[in-house]
Coordinates of C-alpha atoms in Angstrom, one line a residue:
M1 CA 33.2 -6.3 33.7
P2 CA 31.7 -7.6 36.6
F3 CA 32.4 -11.3 37.6
S4 CA 29.2 -12.6 37.5
K5 CA 28.1 -10.9 34.2
R6 CA 32.1 -12.4 33.0
R7 CA 31.4 -16.0 34.6
N8 CA 27.7 -15.9 32.3
T9 CA 29.7 -14.7 29.5
R10 CA 32.0 -17.7 29.0
R11 CA 29.3 -20.0 30.9
A12 CA 26.8 -19.1 27.8
A13 CA 30.3 -18.9 25.5
V14 CA 31.6 -22.6 26.1
G15 CA 27.8 -24.0 26.5
S16 CA 26.9 -22.3 22.6
V17 CA 29.9 -24.5 21.9
L18 CA 29.4 -27.7 23.0
F19 CA 25.8 -27.8 22.0
L20 CA 26.5 -27.1 18.4
A21 CA 30.1 -29.3 18.9
G22 CA 27.2 -32.5 20.6
L23 CA 24.4 -31.5 17.5
L24 CA 26.9 -31.7 14.5
C25 CA 29.1 -34.4 15.9
G26 CA 25.8 -36.6 17.3
T27 CA 23.7 -35.9 14.0
L28 CA 26.1 -36.3 11.4
V29 CA 28.3 -38.7 12.5
A30 CA 27.5 -40.5 15.6
I31 CA 23.8 -41.4 14.2
P32 CA 25.1 -42.7 10.8
K33 CA 27.9 -44.4 12.2
L34 CA 25.6 -46.0 15.2
H35 CA 23.0 -47.1 12.2
R36 CA 25.8 -49.0 10.1
V37 CA 27.2 -50.6 12.8
M38 CA 24.0 -52.1 13.5
L39 CA 22.7 -53.0 9.8
S40 CA 26.4 -54.8 9.2
E41 CA 25.3 -58.6 9.7
Q42 CA 22.9 -57.6 6.7
V43 CA 23.5 -59.8 3.3
P44 CA 24.3 -57.7 0.4
V45 CA 22.1 -57.5 -2.5
D46 CA 23.5 -57.5 -6.5
L47 CA 22.6 -54.4 -8.4
T48 CA 23.5 -51.9 -11.1
C49 CA 23.8 -48.4 -10.3
A50 CA 20.2 -48.0 -12.8
E51 CA 18.8 -51.0 -11.1
L52 CA 19.6 -49.0 -7.5
M53 CA 17.8 -45.7 -8.7
Q54 CA 14.9 -47.8 -10.0
R55 CA 14.0 -50.0 -7.1
G56 CA 15.7 -48.0 -4.5
I57 CA 16.5 -49.3 -1.0
S58 CA 14.5 -52.2 -0.9
E59 CA 15.6 -55.7 1.2
S60 CA 18.6 -54.9 2.3
S61 CA 20.6 -51.6 2.9
V62 CA 23.9 -53.7 2.0
V63 CA 24.3 -53.2 -1.8
R64 CA 27.0 -54.7 -4.1
L65 CA 27.5 -52.5 -7.2
T66 CA 28.6 -54.0 -9.7
D67 CA 29.4 -51.7 -12.5
A68 CA 30.6 -48.8 -10.3
T69 CA 33.6 -46.7 -10.8
I70 CA 33.9 -44.2 -8.5
V71 CA 34.5 -39.7 -9.3
E72 CA 37.0 -38.5 -7.3
P73 CA 36.6 -34.7 -6.6
T74 CA 38.7 -31.8 -7.8
D75 CA 41.0 -30.5 -6.0
E76 CA 39.6 -26.8 -6.8
L77 CA 36.0 -26.7 -6.6
E78 CA 33.5 -25.0 -8.9
F79 CA 31.3 -22.0 -8.2
A80 CA 29.2 -22.3 -10.7
M81 CA 26.7 -20.1 -8.9
L82 CA 29.5 -17.3 -8.8
E83 CA 30.2 -18.0 -12.6
P84 CA 30.8 -14.4 -13.9
D85 CA 28.0 -13.0 -16.7
P86 CA 28.6 -12.8 -19.9
N87 CA 27.4 -8.8 -19.9
A88 CA 30.4 -8.1 -17.3
T89 CA 30.4 -4.8 -17.7
Q90 CA 26.3 -3.8 -17.6
T91 CA 24.9 -4.2 -14.2
L92 CA 22.6 -6.6 -14.0
P93 CA 18.4 -6.3 -13.4
V94 CA 17.3 -6.7 -9.8
G95 CA 15.3 -10.1 -9.1
S96 CA 17.4 -12.1 -10.7
G97 CA 18.8 -13.7 -8.3
M98 CA 22.2 -14.2 -6.1
R99 CA 23.9 -12.4 -9.4
A100 CA 21.2 -9.6 -9.7
W101 CA 23.5 -7.4 -7.2
M102 CA 26.7 -8.7 -7.8
S103 CA 28.7 -7.1 -12.0
G104 CA 30.8 -9.8 -13.7
D105 CA 33.8 -7.7 -11.7
K106 CA 32.8 -8.6 -9.0
V107 CA 32.3 -11.8 -9.5
A108 CA 35.4 -12.9 -10.2
L109 CA 36.9 -10.9 -7.6
A110 CA 34.6 -12.7 -5.1
K111 CA 35.6 -15.9 -7.0
S112 CA 39.4 -15.6 -7.0
T113 CA 39.0 -14.4 -3.4
I114 CA 37.0 -17.6 -2.0
A115 CA 39.8 -20.1 -4.2
D116 CA 42.9 -18.5 -2.6
A117 CA 41.4 -18.9 1.0
L118 CA 40.6 -22.3 0.3
K119 CA 43.8 -22.9 -0.9
H120 CA 44.8 -22.5 2.5
P121 CA 46.6 -25.8 4.1
R122 CA 44.0 -25.4 6.8
S123 CA 41.4 -24.7 5.0
K124 CA 41.8 -27.8 2.6
K125 CA 42.0 -30.2 5.4
M126 CA 38.7 -29.0 6.2
M127 CA 36.9 -29.2 2.7
D128 CA 38.9 -32.2 2.2
Q129 CA 36.2 -33.4 5.1
L130 CA 33.7 -32.0 3.3
V131 CA 33.8 -33.1 -0.4
R132 CA 32.1 -36.5 -1.5
G133 CA 32.9 -38.3 -4.2
E134 CA 30.1 -39.6 -7.3
V135 CA 29.4 -43.2 -8.2
V136 CA 28.6 -43.8 -11.9
P137 CA 27.8 -47.0 -13.7
R138 CA 31.4 -47.5 -16.1
G139 CA 31.5 -46.3 -19.1
F140 CA 29.3 -43.5 -18.2
I141 CA 30.0 -39.5 -20.6
G142 CA 28.7 -37.2 -19.2
D143 CA 28.8 -33.5 -18.5
S144 CA 29.5 -32.2 -15.5
V145 CA 26.1 -32.7 -13.3
P146 CA 25.9 -33.7 -9.5
Q147 CA 25.2 -37.1 -9.7
P148 CA 22.6 -39.2 -7.5
L149 CA 24.5 -41.4 -6.0
K150 CA 27.5 -39.8 -3.9
L151 CA 29.9 -41.1 -0.9
T152 CA 29.8 -39.9 2.5
P153 CA 32.2 -36.5 2.8
G154 CA 35.2 -37.1 2.8
R155 CA 38.3 -37.5 0.2
E156 CA 39.8 -40.8 1.9
I157 CA 36.7 -42.0 1.6
A158 CA 36.8 -41.6 -2.3
A159 CA 40.1 -42.7 -2.6
H160 CA 39.1 -45.4 -0.9
A161 CA 35.9 -46.6 -2.6
L162 CA 38.0 -46.4 -5.8
D163 CA 40.9 -48.6 -5.2
E164 CA 38.2 -51.4 -3.8
V165 CA 36.7 -50.4 -7.3
K166 CA 39.8 -51.0 -9.1
A167 CA 40.9 -54.4 -6.8
T168 CA 37.6 -55.8 -7.3
G169 CA 35.3 -54.4 -9.7
T170 CA 32.5 -54.0 -7.2
L171 CA 31.8 -51.4 -4.6
T172 CA 29.9 -52.8 -1.5
A173 CA 28.4 -50.1 0.4
F174 CA 25.2 -49.3 2.4
V175 CA 23.1 -46.8 1.0
T176 CA 20.9 -44.5 2.5
E177 CA 18.4 -42.2 1.3
D178 CA 20.0 -38.6 0.7
P179 CA 17.6 -35.6 1.0
T180 CA 20.8 -32.9 1.0
S181 CA 19.7 -31.4 -2.2
Q182 CA 15.5 -31.2 -1.9
W183 CA 16.5 -29.6 1.6
I184 CA 18.8 -26.8 -0.5
V185 CA 16.2 -25.9 -2.9
Q186 CA 13.7 -25.4 -0.8
S187 CA 15.7 -23.3 0.9
A188 CA 16.2 -21.5 -1.6
E189 CA 13.1 -21.0 -2.7
L190 CA 11.9 -19.3 0.7
L191 CA 15.0 -17.2 0.8
D192 CA 14.5 -16.0 -3.2
L193 CA 18.0 -17.1 -4.6
T194 CA 18.5 -18.6 -8.0
L195 CA 20.1 -22.0 -7.9
P196 CA 22.1 -23.4 -11.0
T197 CA 19.7 -25.2 -13.3
P198 CA 21.8 -28.5 -13.9
F199 CA 21.8 -28.7 -9.9
L200 CA 17.6 -28.0 -9.5
K201 CA 17.5 -31.1 -12.3
S202 CA 19.6 -33.3 -10.4
A203 CA 17.4 -32.4 -7.0
E204 CA 14.5 -33.9 -9.0
L205 CA 15.6 -37.0 -8.8
D206 CA 16.0 -39.1 -5.8
Q207 CA 19.3 -39.3 -4.2
Y208 CA 21.9 -41.9 -2.1
S209 CA 24.5 -41.6 0.0
L210 CA 26.9 -44.7 0.0
H211 CA 29.7 -45.7 2.3
P212 CA 31.8 -48.9 2.0
I213 CA 30.9 -51.4 4.5
S214 CA 34.9 -52.3 4.2
L215 CA 34.8 -49.2 6.0
T216 CA 32.3 -50.0 9.1
E217 CA 33.1 -48.7 12.2
S218 CA 33.5 -51.0 15.6
K219 CA 30.1 -51.2 17.9
T220 CA 32.7 -49.7 20.6
N221 CA 34.2 -46.5 18.3
A222 CA 30.0 -46.2 17.4
G223 CA 29.7 -46.1 21.1
I224 CA 32.0 -43.8 22.1
W225 CA 30.6 -41.0 19.3
I226 CA 27.5 -41.2 20.4
G227 CA 28.4 -41.2 23.9
A228 CA 30.6 -38.4 23.9
S229 CA 27.4 -36.8 21.1
V230 CA 25.2 -37.0 24.5
L231 CA 27.4 -35.5 27.3
A232 CA 28.6 -32.6 24.6
M233 CA 25.5 -31.6 23.7
T234 CA 23.3 -32.2 27.0
T235 CA 26.3 -30.3 29.1
G236 CA 26.3 -27.7 26.8
W237 CA 22.3 -27.0 26.7
L238 CA 22.9 -27.0 30.6
F239 CA 25.8 -24.4 30.7
C240 CA 23.4 -22.2 28.3
S241 CA 20.2 -22.6 30.1
S242 CA 21.9 -21.8 33.4
A243 CA 23.5 -18.8 32.6
G244 CA 21.2 -15.4 34.2
W245 CA 20.2 -13.1 31.9
G246 CA 22.5 -10.1 30.5
L247 CA 24.0 -8.5 27.8
W248 CA 26.0 -11.4 27.0
I249 CA 22.9 -12.3 24.8
L250 CA 24.0 -9.9 22.3
F251 CA 26.9 -12.2 21.6
C252 CA 25.8 -15.6 22.2
P253 CA 22.8 -15.8 20.7
I254 CA 22.7 -19.3 20.2
A255 CA 23.2 -19.5 24.4
A256 CA 20.3 -17.0 24.6
I257 CA 18.2 -19.0 22.6
V258 CA 18.5 -22.5 23.7
G259 CA 18.6 -21.4 27.2
V260 CA 15.0 -20.3 27.2
F261 CA 14.5 -24.3 27.6
G262 CA 15.3 -24.3 30.9
L263 CA 14.5 -21.2 32.2
P264 CA 11.8 -22.6 34.8
L265 CA 14.4 -24.5 36.4
R266 CA 17.5 -21.8 36.2
S267 CA 18.2 -20.1 39.4
G268 CA 16.9 -22.5 41.4
R269 CA 13.2 -21.2 40.2
G270 CA 10.3 -23.7 40.6
N271 CA 8.8 -26.0 43.5
R272 CA 8.2 -29.5 43.8
V273 CA 5.3 -29.0 41.2
T274 CA 7.8 -27.6 37.6
W275 CA 10.0 -30.2 38.9
M276 CA 7.7 -33.3 38.9
L277 CA 6.5 -31.6 35.4
A278 CA 10.1 -30.9 34.9
I279 CA 10.5 -35.0 35.5
F280 CA 7.2 -35.6 33.2
A281 CA 8.7 -33.7 29.9
G282 CA 11.5 -35.0 30.2
A283 CA 10.5 -38.8 30.3
S284 CA 7.6 -37.8 27.5
C285 CA 11.0 -36.7 25.1
L286 CA 12.9 -39.8 25.8
V287 CA 9.7 -41.5 24.8
A288 CA 10.1 -39.1 21.3
A289 CA 13.0 -40.1 21.0
Y290 CA 12.5 -43.2 20.6
G291 CA 9.9 -42.9 18.3
L292 CA 11.7 -40.9 16.1
A293 CA 14.8 -42.1 16.1
F294 CA 13.5 -46.0 15.6
V295 CA 9.6 -46.0 14.6
L296 CA 9.8 -43.1 12.2
G297 CA 13.2 -43.1 11.4
G298 CA 13.5 -46.6 11.1
L299 CA 17.6 -46.8 13.2
G300 CA 18.6 -50.0 12.6
Q301 CA 16.5 -51.1 9.9
T302 CA 16.7 -50.8 6.4
Q303 CA 13.9 -48.0 5.5
S304 CA 15.6 -45.2 7.5
T305 CA 15.4 -41.4 7.4
W306 CA 18.0 -40.0 8.8
A307 CA 16.4 -36.7 9.5
W308 CA 13.9 -38.6 12.1
Q309 CA 17.1 -40.2 13.6
A310 CA 18.8 -36.7 13.8
A311 CA 15.3 -35.2 15.6
G312 CA 15.3 -38.4 17.6
F313 CA 18.6 -37.9 19.1
I314 CA 18.1 -34.4 19.8
A315 CA 15.0 -34.7 21.3
A316 CA 16.8 -37.9 23.7
C317 CA 19.4 -35.0 24.6
A318 CA 16.5 -32.6 26.1
G319 CA 15.6 -35.3 28.2
L320 CA 18.4 -36.1 29.6
A321 CA 18.7 -31.8 30.0
L322 CA 15.8 -32.0 32.0
W323 CA 16.5 -34.3 34.2
L324 CA 20.1 -33.2 35.3
G325 CA 18.3 -29.8 35.0
V326 CA 15.9 -30.5 37.4
R327 CA 19.2 -31.9 39.9
G328 CA 20.7 -29.4 39.3
S329 CA 17.3 -27.0 40.3
V330 CA 16.7 -28.9 43.4
K331 CA 20.4 -28.4 44.7
T332 CA 20.2 -24.7 43.4
K333 CA 17.9 -24.0 45.5
R334 CA 19.1 -26.0 48.7
S335 CA 22.5 -23.8 48.8
L336 CA 20.3 -20.6 48.2
A337 CA 17.7 -21.5 51.2
L338 CA 21.4 -21.6 53.4
S339 CA 22.8 -18.5 51.7
P340 CA 22.7 -15.5 54.3
R341 CA 21.2 -13.4 52.1
S342 CA 18.0 -15.8 52.3
L343 CA 17.7 -16.1 55.5
D344 CA 18.0 -12.3 56.3
E345 CA 14.6 -12.0 53.8
L346 CA 13.0 -14.8 56.1
I347 CA 13.6 -12.5 59.5
A348 CA 10.5 -10.6 61.3
P349 CA 11.4 -7.3 61.5
E350 CA 12.9 -6.5 65.1
K351 CA 11.3 -4.3 67.7
G352 CA 12.8 -1.8 70.1
R353 CA 11.9 -2.4 74.2
A354 CA 13.6 0.4 75.9
K355 CA 10.7 0.7 77.6
T356 CA 10.3 -2.4 79.0
K357 CA 14.2 -3.3 79.6
A358 CA 13.7 -2.0 83.2
K359 CA 10.9 -3.9 84.3
R360 CA 12.2 -7.0 82.7
K361 CA 15.0 -7.1 85.3
R362 CA 12.8 -6.3 87.8
A363 CA 10.7 -9.5 87.4
S364 CA 13.6 -11.5 86.1
K365 CA 14.8 -10.4 89.8
A366 CA 12.1 -11.2 91.6
N367 CA 11.2 -14.7 90.4
Q368 CA 15.1 -15.4 90.9
G369 CA 14.7 -18.8 92.8
E370 CA 11.7 -19.7 90.7
E371 CA 14.5 -20.1 87.9
E372 CA 17.1 -21.3 89.7
Q373 CA 14.6 -24.3 90.8
Y374 CA 13.8 -24.2 86.6
A375 CA 17.3 -24.5 84.8
T376 CA 17.7 -27.7 88.0
T377 CA 14.8 -29.8 87.3
G378 CA 13.3 -28.4 83.6
V379 CA 10.0 -27.5 84.7
R380 CA 8.3 -24.3 86.3
Q381 CA 6.6 -25.9 89.6
D382 CA 3.9 -23.5 89.3
K383 CA 2.8 -24.0 85.7
L384 CA 3.5 -28.1 86.5
K385 CA 0.9 -27.9 89.3
E386 CA -2.1 -25.4 87.5
T387 CA -1.7 -28.2 84.7
L388 CA -1.6 -31.5 87.2
D389 CA -4.6 -29.7 89.1
K390 CA -6.5 -29.2 85.9
N391 CA -6.0 -32.2 84.0
A392 CA -6.5 -34.6 87.1
S393 CA -9.8 -35.5 85.9
Y394 CA -8.7 -37.1 82.5
S395 CA -7.0 -40.0 81.8
R396 CA -5.8 -38.4 77.9
K397 CA -4.7 -35.0 79.2
Y398 CA -1.9 -34.0 77.2
L399 CA 1.5 -33.3 79.5
D400 CA 4.8 -31.5 79.0
P401 CA 7.3 -34.2 79.0
R402 CA 10.3 -34.0 81.8
L403 CA 13.4 -31.4 80.6
S404 CA 16.6 -31.8 82.5
V405 CA 20.5 -31.3 82.1
P406 CA 22.6 -34.5 83.4
A407 CA 26.1 -34.0 84.1
N408 CA 28.5 -35.6 82.6
A409 CA 26.7 -36.9 79.6
V410 CA 28.2 -38.1 76.3
A411 CA 26.3 -38.2 72.8
S412 CA 26.5 -40.5 70.9
P413 CA 29.1 -40.7 68.0
E414 CA 25.9 -41.1 65.4
A415 CA 24.4 -38.2 67.1
T416 CA 28.1 -36.6 67.4
E417 CA 28.3 -36.1 63.3
H418 CA 25.0 -35.0 63.4
N419 CA 25.9 -31.9 65.6
L420 CA 29.1 -31.8 63.1
Q421 CA 27.5 -30.8 60.5
W422 CA 25.0 -28.7 61.4
Q423 CA 27.8 -26.8 63.3
K424 CA 29.3 -26.5 59.6
S425 CA 25.9 -24.1 59.0
D426 CA 27.2 -21.6 62.0
F427 CA 24.8 -24.0 64.8
E428 CA 26.0 -23.4 68.3
E429 CA 27.6 -25.9 70.3
P430 CA 25.2 -29.1 71.4
L431 CA 23.7 -29.0 74.6
L432 CA 22.7 -32.4 75.6
V433 CA 19.3 -32.8 78.0
E434 CA 16.8 -35.4 78.8
I435 CA 13.7 -35.7 77.8
G436 CA 11.0 -38.2 80.1
R437 CA 7.7 -38.7 78.2
G438 CA 5.8 -40.9 81.2
D439 CA 8.2 -43.8 82.5
A440 CA 10.4 -43.3 79.4
A441 CA 13.2 -41.0 78.9
C442 CA 15.7 -40.5 75.8
S443 CA 18.7 -38.3 75.4
V444 CA 18.3 -35.3 73.4
T445 CA 21.3 -32.9 72.0
I446 CA 20.1 -28.9 71.3
Q447 CA 21.3 -26.4 68.9
V448 CA 20.2 -23.0 67.6
G449 CA 21.3 -22.1 64.2
C450 CA 21.2 -20.3 60.7
Q451 CA 21.3 -17.1 62.2
S452 CA 19.1 -18.4 65.5
L453 CA 15.5 -19.3 62.5
V454 CA 16.0 -22.6 63.9
L455 CA 16.2 -25.1 66.5
A456 CA 17.7 -28.4 65.6
M457 CA 18.0 -31.9 67.5
T458 CA 18.8 -35.4 67.6
D459 CA 16.3 -37.6 69.9
E460 CA 18.0 -40.4 71.1
V461 CA 15.5 -44.0 71.9
E462 CA 16.8 -47.3 71.8
G463 CA 20.0 -46.7 70.1
E464 CA 18.9 -44.8 66.9
V465 CA 19.2 -41.1 66.6
R466 CA 15.9 -38.8 65.2
L467 CA 16.5 -35.5 63.9
R468 CA 14.5 -33.0 64.1
M469 CA 14.4 -28.8 63.0
V470 CA 12.0 -26.6 64.7
S471 CA 11.3 -22.8 64.0
V472 CA 8.5 -20.3 64.3
L473 CA 6.8 -17.8 62.7
D474 CA 5.7 -13.9 64.0
D475 CA 2.5 -15.2 63.9
G476 CA 3.4 -18.0 66.2
H477 CA 2.8 -21.0 63.1
C478 CA 5.4 -23.5 64.3
L479 CA 7.2 -25.0 61.7
V480 CA 8.5 -28.7 62.4
S481 CA 10.9 -30.9 60.1
V482 CA 11.8 -34.7 61.1
D483 CA 13.2 -37.8 59.3
D484 CA 10.9 -40.7 59.1
S485 CA 12.5 -43.1 61.6
Y486 CA 10.0 -41.7 64.5
P487 CA 7.3 -44.3 64.2
D488 CA 4.1 -42.1 65.3
L489 CA 5.0 -39.2 62.6
Q490 CA 5.1 -40.9 59.1
A491 CA 3.4 -38.3 57.2
S492 CA 3.4 -34.7 57.6
G493 CA 0.2 -32.8 58.3
S494 CA -1.0 -29.3 59.3
N495 CA -3.4 -27.2 61.5
D496 CA -3.7 -23.8 62.9
Q497 CA -0.8 -24.3 65.0
A498 CA 1.9 -26.2 63.3
T499 CA 3.3 -27.4 60.0
L500 CA 4.7 -31.0 60.2
S501 CA 7.1 -32.2 57.0
V502 CA 8.0 -36.0 56.7
F503 CA 11.6 -36.7 54.6
E504 CA 12.4 -39.7 53.8
S505 CA 15.9 -40.9 55.1
V506 CA 17.9 -37.8 55.0
S507 CA 21.2 -36.3 56.2
A508 CA 21.2 -33.8 58.7
Q509 CA 22.4 -31.1 56.1
K510 CA 19.5 -32.2 53.8
L511 CA 16.6 -32.0 56.3
L512 CA 18.1 -28.6 56.9
A513 CA 17.9 -27.3 54.1
N514 CA 14.7 -29.3 53.3
H515 CA 13.2 -27.2 56.6
L516 CA 14.3 -24.2 55.5
E517 CA 12.5 -24.2 51.8
Q518 CA 9.4 -25.7 53.4
S519 CA 9.8 -22.8 56.2
A520 CA 9.8 -20.3 53.5
N521 CA 7.5 -21.7 51.2
V522 CA 5.0 -22.1 54.5
A523 CA 5.9 -18.7 55.6
E524 CA 4.9 -16.8 52.3
Q525 CA 1.3 -18.3 52.0
R526 CA 1.4 -16.7 55.7
H527 CA 2.4 -13.7 54.6
A528 CA 4.7 -14.4 57.5
R529 CA 8.7 -13.9 58.6
L530 CA 10.3 -16.6 60.9
V531 CA 11.6 -15.4 64.8
T532 CA 14.9 -15.0 65.4
L533 CA 15.3 -17.6 68.8
D534 CA 17.2 -17.1 71.7
S535 CA 19.8 -19.6 72.9
N536 CA 18.3 -19.9 76.7
E537 CA 14.8 -20.6 75.1
W538 CA 15.2 -23.9 73.7
R539 CA 13.2 -25.0 76.3
D540 CA 9.9 -23.3 75.3
V541 CA 10.8 -24.1 71.8
V542 CA 11.0 -28.3 72.8
L543 CA 8.0 -27.8 74.9
L544 CA 6.2 -25.9 71.8
S545 CA 7.0 -28.5 69.4
E546 CA 6.3 -31.5 71.9
R547 CA 2.3 -29.9 72.1
V548 CA 1.7 -28.9 68.6
L549 CA 2.8 -32.5 67.3
K550 CA 0.3 -34.1 69.4
S551 CA -2.3 -31.5 68.3
I552 CA -1.2 -31.9 64.7
L553 CA -1.6 -36.1 65.1
H554 CA -4.8 -35.2 67.3
D555 CA -6.8 -33.2 63.8
E556 CA -5.3 -36.1 62.1
G557 CA -6.3 -38.4 63.5
H558 CA -3.6 -40.7 64.0
Q559 CA -4.1 -40.1 67.9
K560 CA -6.7 -38.8 70.6
W561 CA -5.3 -35.9 72.8
D562 CA -7.6 -33.4 75.0
I563 CA -4.9 -30.2 74.9
C564 CA -5.5 -27.3 76.7
D565 CA -4.2 -24.0 76.2
M566 CA -0.2 -23.1 77.5
T567 CA 2.4 -20.3 77.4
Y568 CA 5.8 -21.0 76.8
G569 CA 7.9 -18.0 77.2
R570 CA 7.2 -15.8 73.9
F571 CA 5.3 -18.4 72.1
T572 CA 1.5 -19.5 73.3
Y573 CA -0.6 -22.3 72.3
P574 CA -2.9 -22.2 70.3
A575 CA -1.0 -20.0 68.1
Q576 CA -0.6 -16.2 68.9
P577 CA 1.7 -13.3 67.4
V578 CA 5.3 -13.5 69.1
R579 CA 6.8 -10.8 71.0
I580 CA 10.4 -9.8 68.7
Y581 CA 12.6 -7.9 71.1
Q582 CA 15.7 -6.2 70.3
E583 CA 18.0 -4.9 72.9
V584 CA 19.0 -1.0 72.8

């Protein structure tokens, strides 16, 4: 079995166990414990067993039964439904319930087999936790009919209650409604099962569950049970929801059913809209949990219903699972955005340039002197002169900033820290340059990485380091992501030339993940792909990003600029398709 399939199977299996453990412990143990702790300070009301049956739960959930005695559960369980039929040798007619398909000898064999299995020490310990003692008036004479007053499950609880009755003559206990018998009858009707007549008659009466107040748990104990149950169920829910689909669903159907809950967030699916909807749904679940547990269920109140309290517990776990699922989906999507496979899908297809290679070599030799001057000053003199001539009569004409590579320059420690983080994502060694905007100049580190799809910059102004990431689509559209430390770039915007994304207070790695995520979304919308950048094209990309940022500020109405057309190597303003080359 492939590793990924085995991992999904293990995750689903562990998730199923945790989910069921949290569900059972939370609804059957933790919620009743919490309810009793919240009511532990009530004053007991003196009643007889008959008065309790007549009045029900009134002003207090704590009752002192003055005439109660305890009928402890027997060591051997009775199987009323499996009693042998008197006509054991005859075939029973179809349609009379469970015994319709079992002859008398089969019933006897089944009863004997079950009894033998329950005699095993491990089975006996489990059954001791499930059996329930019955509370009856003293001197009560009756046949073996289930009584409407029962203790909470556990043979030890029955023994403790009996000791209390012998010592004090009364039983002080918490009383809650117990609809279990009614649920069993309703389920049997749906499944067309025949239940014993005594059980059906007892189910018609209101039934109550009693827990000795002397066994009241502490607040710490109840809190531990609640916390552990919520943690187990929420974690199991996340495990089940994060396992990818496969053949494991045949072996872990519970995990498959529970996992549908997190399908919109699985494997990094969704976007900001999906995440916001999930956060809203999680908040709705938590609000519903409060309404179910406290308003309808009466948690901590005299009139209470356990079923609504359990539903509130489940809703609370669902809300927490949704919120944690959103966080996991965001982290998964960011990790996928940084994966080589996802980056390969964003790279524009390359084309050969064998015919133009020789011509480009001749052109490079002819322009060698100009390139040497460009490498020294960072400015193409012919382009600069042309720009100055065209813009001489305008005070708001946009001019390219000055770029130069200073000697013996050292980046600040904060900028170096960001550079090291980007180098962990396969970025090149940083290049320290100086960029001049008007009379001001600042130090900038430049790195190309992420399979040469992104140019990363740290811009140092007045001791503050600002982060910028630039990518270009093959249709010429420029993608720029910055943090919120730029004073003139405080809101995202876009036009036909570029898309600006502003992220609040992010680190270098988070900005890279956000930039790649935004790049993938814009590329999908424009049906384009990212262009692979050459390390020697950093001047062109930096100048292009400066120009398109001014155009966005102009179009958004934040600043006024008169921006003329410009070409930077393969990139142009306004945007035009970028030439894609491949060395042959």
